Short mmCIF file of C-alpha atoms in Angstrom, two decimals:
data_model
loop_
_atom_site.label_atom_id
_atom_site.label_comp_id
_atom_site.label_asym_id
_atom_site.label_seq_id
_atom_site.Cartn_x
_atom_site.Cartn_y
_atom_site.Cartn_z
CA GLN A 967 18.95 15.58 -16.79
CA VAL A 968 15.44 15.02 -16.62
CA GLN A 969 14.65 11.01 -16.62
CA LEU A 970 11.34 9.24 -17.23
CA VAL A 971 10.84 5.57 -16.89
CA GLU A 972 7.57 3.74 -17.61
CA SER A 973 6.67 0.23 -16.41
CA GLY A 974 3.21 -2.46 -16.15
CA GLY A 975 2.86 -2.79 -19.77
CA GLY A 976 2.10 -5.90 -20.92
CA LEU A 977 0.13 -8.33 -22.94
CA VAL A 978 -3.77 -8.84 -21.52
CA GLN A 979 -6.93 -10.08 -22.68
CA ALA A 980 -9.98 -7.63 -23.85
CA GLY A 981 -11.79 -6.51 -21.15
CA GLY A 982 -8.62 -6.77 -18.60
CA SER A 983 -6.79 -3.94 -16.76
CA LEU A 984 -3.00 -2.87 -16.58
CA ARG A 985 -1.80 -0.04 -14.51
CA LEU A 986 1.05 1.92 -15.98
CA SER A 987 3.40 3.85 -13.51
CA CYS A 988 6.14 6.67 -14.76
CA ALA A 989 8.79 7.29 -12.26
CA ALA A 990 10.51 10.79 -12.99
CA SER A 991 14.18 11.78 -11.79
CA GLY A 992 16.09 15.46 -12.49
CA LEU A 993 13.47 17.51 -11.91
CA THR A 994 11.66 18.98 -8.80
CA PHE A 995 8.88 16.56 -9.87
CA SER A 996 5.47 18.42 -7.93
CA LYS A 997 6.27 21.34 -9.89
CA TYR A 998 5.19 19.82 -13.15
CA ALA A 999 2.06 18.91 -15.39
CA MET A 1000 2.72 15.42 -16.59
CA GLY A 1001 1.04 13.25 -19.44
CA TRP A 1002 0.56 9.94 -20.85
CA PHE A 1003 0.35 9.51 -24.79
CA ARG A 1004 0.05 6.48 -27.08
CA GLN A 1005 1.15 5.39 -30.51
CA ALA A 1006 -0.25 2.08 -32.32
CA PRO A 1007 2.23 1.28 -35.45
CA GLY A 1008 1.49 3.48 -38.33
CA LYS A 1009 -0.56 6.05 -36.07
CA GLU A 1010 0.76 9.52 -34.91
CA ARG A 1011 1.35 9.93 -31.25
CA GLU A 1012 -1.72 10.94 -29.50
CA VAL A 1013 -2.45 12.37 -26.00
CA VAL A 1014 -4.30 9.64 -23.42
CA ALA A 1015 -4.44 11.61 -20.74
CA ALA A 1016 -2.90 14.54 -18.52
CA ILE A 1017 -2.82 15.97 -15.21
CA SER A 1018 -1.64 19.10 -13.51
CA TRP A 1019 1.21 19.86 -11.23
CA SER A 1020 -1.52 19.54 -8.42
CA GLY A 1021 -3.58 16.61 -9.93
CA GLY A 1022 -6.52 19.03 -9.92
CA ASN A 1023 -6.94 19.28 -13.23
CA THR A 1024 -6.98 16.25 -15.44
CA TYR A 1025 -7.77 15.53 -19.21
CA TYR A 1026 -9.04 12.45 -21.09
CA ALA A 1027 -9.24 11.52 -24.58
CA ASP A 1028 -12.89 10.67 -25.66
CA SER A 1029 -11.82 7.04 -26.35
CA VAL A 1030 -10.36 6.43 -23.01
CA LYS A 1031 -12.87 8.26 -21.02
CA GLY A 1032 -14.76 5.82 -18.11
CA ARG A 1033 -12.35 3.42 -18.44
CA PHE A 1034 -8.70 5.16 -17.71
CA THR A 1035 -7.70 7.37 -14.53
CA ILE A 1036 -4.50 9.22 -14.43
CA SER A 1037 -3.16 9.66 -11.06
CA ARG A 1038 0.26 11.26 -9.44
CA ASP A 1039 2.08 10.80 -6.13
CA ASN A 1040 4.02 14.03 -5.69
CA GLY A 1041 6.04 12.33 -2.72
CA LYS A 1042 6.91 9.40 -4.76
CA ASN A 1043 7.71 11.48 -8.17
CA THR A 1044 5.29 9.03 -9.87
CA VAL A 1045 2.26 9.29 -12.63
CA ASP A 1046 0.36 6.19 -12.89
CA LEU A 1047 -2.27 5.42 -15.50
CA GLN A 1048 -4.95 2.56 -14.67
CA MET A 1049 -6.52 1.26 -17.84
CA ASN A 1050 -9.72 -1.08 -17.24
CA SER A 1051 -11.89 -2.28 -19.67
CA LEU A 1052 -9.29 -3.02 -22.40
CA LYS A 1053 -9.91 -3.01 -25.64
CA PRO A 1054 -7.61 -4.32 -28.72
CA GLU A 1055 -7.84 -0.98 -30.26
CA ASP A 1056 -5.78 0.18 -27.04
CA THR A 1057 -2.64 -1.35 -27.73
CA ALA A 1058 0.03 0.56 -28.29
CA VAL A 1059 3.18 2.02 -27.29
CA TYR A 1060 2.76 4.12 -24.05
CA TYR A 1061 4.79 7.02 -22.98
CA CYS A 1062 4.87 9.24 -20.27
CA ALA A 1063 6.11 12.97 -20.64
CA VAL A 1064 6.63 15.97 -18.70
CA VAL A 1065 5.97 19.87 -19.46
CA GLN A 1066 8.48 22.43 -18.74
CA THR A 1067 6.59 25.17 -17.35
CA PRO A 1068 6.52 24.82 -13.68
CA TYR A 1069 3.16 25.22 -11.62
CA SER A 1070 0.70 25.93 -14.16
CA THR A 1071 -2.67 25.13 -13.26
CA ARG A 1072 -3.64 23.96 -16.73
CA TYR A 1073 -2.97 20.36 -18.18
CA TYR A 1074 -1.21 19.80 -21.48
CA ALA A 1075 -2.70 17.71 -24.25
CA ALA A 1076 -0.43 18.13 -27.07
CA PRO A 1077 2.42 16.06 -27.65
CA SER A 1078 4.21 19.73 -28.48
CA ASP A 1079 3.59 20.90 -25.38
CA TYR A 1080 6.17 18.30 -23.92
CA PRO A 1081 9.86 18.25 -24.04
CA TYR A 1082 10.72 15.27 -21.86
CA TRP A 1083 9.90 11.95 -22.99
CA GLY A 1084 10.08 8.24 -21.10
CA ARG A 1085 11.33 5.45 -23.96
CA GLY A 1086 7.52 3.96 -23.50
CA THR A 1087 6.21 0.48 -22.47
CA GLN A 1088 4.40 -1.92 -24.75
CA VAL A 1089 0.79 -2.36 -24.36
CA THR A 1090 -1.10 -5.49 -26.31
CA VAL A 1091 -4.48 -6.00 -25.49
CA SER A 1092 -5.83 -9.13 -27.33
CA SER A 1093 -9.54 -9.83 -29.08
#
C-alpha cells in the first residue's frame, strides 16, 4: 500500500522560508517521478513542482520559479520542496504525489497523472 506523508508546513511571514518533506513507503521510491501540488480555498489543485525518477528533470510552475526548489533523496525515500521568498499567495495546502509509471525520464505536471497522494500540509504566509 502506497503511503505518502507530508511534513514541514506552518505559518511564516512574507519573505520567509519553509522546507516541506514527503516521506514515501509501500513502493520502490527510486523508480517513480514525484510532484508537489497545492490547493488554495476555492481554487483548483495546481502543480508547484515535479521531478523525474532520477532527479535529472524538474519542472516548476511559473509562479514559483526562482523561489522554490524540488529535490529527492532516493536513499531516504523522500522528496523535498524548499520554499524561499514566500508570498501570501503561496498560502495553500501542499500535497505530494507519485506516478504509477516506473523509470520514466520525464516529469509529470498534471494532477491526473498521479494516482497516489498524501493528505497534505498547510502552508500559511502572512503579509
